[in-house]
Amino acid sequence: MTITIGQSVPDFSAPATGDTTFNLSDYMGKQVVIYFYPKSNTPGCTTEGGDFRDRKVDFDAANTVVVGVSRDGIRAQENFKAKHDFNFLLLSDKDEAVCKMFDVIKLKKLYGKEHLGVVRSTFLIDSEGRLAQEWRGVKVPGHAQEVLQAAQALNDH
């Protein structure tokens, strides 16, 4: 089942950096940006994380929490967060439950070989827990700014 725009996003939990557990339901009343990325410490994922990091003040002002998700283990996520001073939670989705919920695992080609991988995707959930907007097959340049503008516009309603 794929979550569609306007639908309530089912509550979920996942291990998060800082030795915590992320529960979507803990953020009711706030907007939540969940962005999925293929692998920590790779160039595109580092740039994307930095772009979200550098806009944290603006996301905060728009009543919006940002979290990043990949299939990396929690130690890899902790290292990635520390190395780049990310000021938001990174979730470890080793069992792919969250990735599957948002349908971001697709057949990808790398060096001529096919494999199942995470397609860079971002989801904006409104303060009542409904999916407000989604971006799939994201190109990193300018993306965090676009998501911020969507969050600000949603917050103004």
XYZ file of C-alpha atoms in Angstrom:
157
model
C 0.000 0.000 0.000
C 1.442 3.332 -1.019
C 0.581 6.435 0.949
C -0.947 9.053 -1.313
C -1.252 12.832 -0.977
C -3.924 13.772 1.559
C -3.815 10.394 3.313
C -2.855 9.989 6.947
C 0.630 8.552 7.320
C 0.556 5.497 9.621
C 2.557 5.898 12.816
C 5.936 4.191 12.713
C 9.025 3.841 14.872
C 12.664 3.512 13.873
C 16.020 3.604 15.671
C 17.443 7.128 15.527
C 20.724 8.856 16.227
C 21.395 9.984 19.776
C 20.382 6.546 21.096
C 16.718 7.388 20.618
C 13.705 5.980 18.824
C 11.793 8.119 16.367
C 8.008 7.811 16.590
C 6.065 9.789 14.001
C 3.182 10.233 16.473
C 5.483 12.219 18.797
C 5.468 15.028 16.221
C 1.719 15.652 15.903
C 1.173 19.392 15.666
C 4.422 19.825 13.743
C 5.133 19.341 10.072
C 7.637 16.585 9.344
C 10.002 16.299 6.394
C 11.216 12.726 5.903
C 13.921 12.421 3.315
C 15.268 9.095 2.120
C 18.799 8.830 0.809
C 20.735 5.855 -0.615
C 23.828 5.759 1.610
C 25.549 7.818 4.284
C 28.887 9.452 3.537
C 28.416 9.455 -0.232
C 28.780 12.791 -2.070
C 25.127 13.401 -3.027
C 23.815 12.330 0.365
C 26.368 14.494 2.177
C 25.427 17.540 0.075
C 21.705 16.926 0.605
C 22.126 16.544 4.372
C 24.191 19.732 4.481
C 21.530 21.631 2.546
C 18.879 20.584 5.096
C 21.284 21.328 7.989
C 21.983 24.840 6.715
C 18.241 25.633 6.595
C 17.342 24.318 10.059
C 16.526 27.759 11.474
C 14.089 28.342 8.601
C 12.515 24.885 8.987
C 12.147 25.521 12.733
C 10.435 28.850 11.994
C 8.018 26.956 9.715
C 7.141 24.515 12.560
C 8.857 21.734 10.608
C 11.093 18.878 11.771
C 13.529 17.257 9.316
C 14.622 13.607 9.559
C 16.827 11.624 7.199
C 16.389 7.888 6.554
C 18.607 5.272 4.949
C 19.224 1.542 5.253
C 22.558 2.168 6.976
C 23.047 0.825 10.491
C 22.772 3.150 13.460
C 26.566 3.394 13.931
C 27.019 4.524 10.309
C 24.235 7.082 10.856
C 25.870 8.378 14.071
C 29.226 8.760 12.270
C 27.604 10.486 9.278
C 25.725 12.899 11.557
C 28.799 13.718 13.665
C 31.145 14.122 10.702
C 28.893 16.686 9.008
C 27.310 18.344 12.075
C 23.795 17.413 11.006
C 21.351 19.070 13.405
C 18.489 16.622 12.889
C 17.837 12.932 13.487
C 18.973 10.229 11.112
C 16.965 7.012 11.191
C 18.322 3.531 10.565
C 15.933 1.441 8.458
C 17.916 -1.778 8.114
C 14.767 -3.899 7.849
C 13.425 -1.499 5.167
C 10.046 -1.164 6.918
C 9.951 2.633 6.559
C 11.362 2.515 3.004
C 8.639 0.042 2.026
C 5.926 2.105 3.691
C 6.887 5.054 1.487
C 7.668 2.825 -1.529
C 11.169 4.189 -2.150
C 12.982 0.927 -2.949
C 13.247 0.394 -6.676
C 15.344 -1.524 -9.170
C 18.361 0.649 -9.971
C 21.292 0.233 -12.327
C 24.846 0.860 -11.193
C 27.808 0.076 -13.434
C 25.527 -2.040 -15.607
C 24.332 -4.203 -12.708
C 20.776 -4.091 -11.432
C 20.091 -3.955 -7.708
C 17.318 -2.856 -5.380
C 18.160 0.505 -3.894
C 16.666 3.532 -2.231
C 15.492 6.162 -4.677
C 16.245 9.617 -3.254
C 12.806 10.832 -2.155
C 11.331 13.379 0.235
C 7.934 13.537 1.919
C 6.278 16.482 3.664
C 3.738 15.524 6.319
C 1.386 18.214 7.607
C 0.791 19.016 11.282
C -2.204 16.660 11.356
C -0.183 13.692 10.101
C -1.315 13.698 6.465
C 0.994 13.456 3.476
C 1.022 16.959 1.978
C 3.668 16.656 -0.743
C 6.186 14.205 -2.143
C 9.269 14.395 -4.304
C 10.605 11.220 -5.939
C 13.812 10.729 -7.906
C 15.199 13.878 -6.299
C 18.104 15.813 -7.754
C 20.045 17.348 -4.859
C 20.838 20.904 -6.094
C 18.103 23.260 -4.893
C 16.009 20.470 -3.375
C 16.191 21.425 0.318
C 15.212 25.000 -0.582
C 12.211 23.730 -2.572
C 11.111 21.554 0.373
C 11.546 24.511 2.740
C 9.350 26.709 0.545
C 6.662 23.995 0.474
C 6.839 23.681 4.280
C 6.573 27.460 4.693
C 3.597 27.645 2.322
C 1.853 24.774 4.125
C 2.502 26.398 7.502
C 0.921 29.664 6.267
C -2.432 27.983 5.613
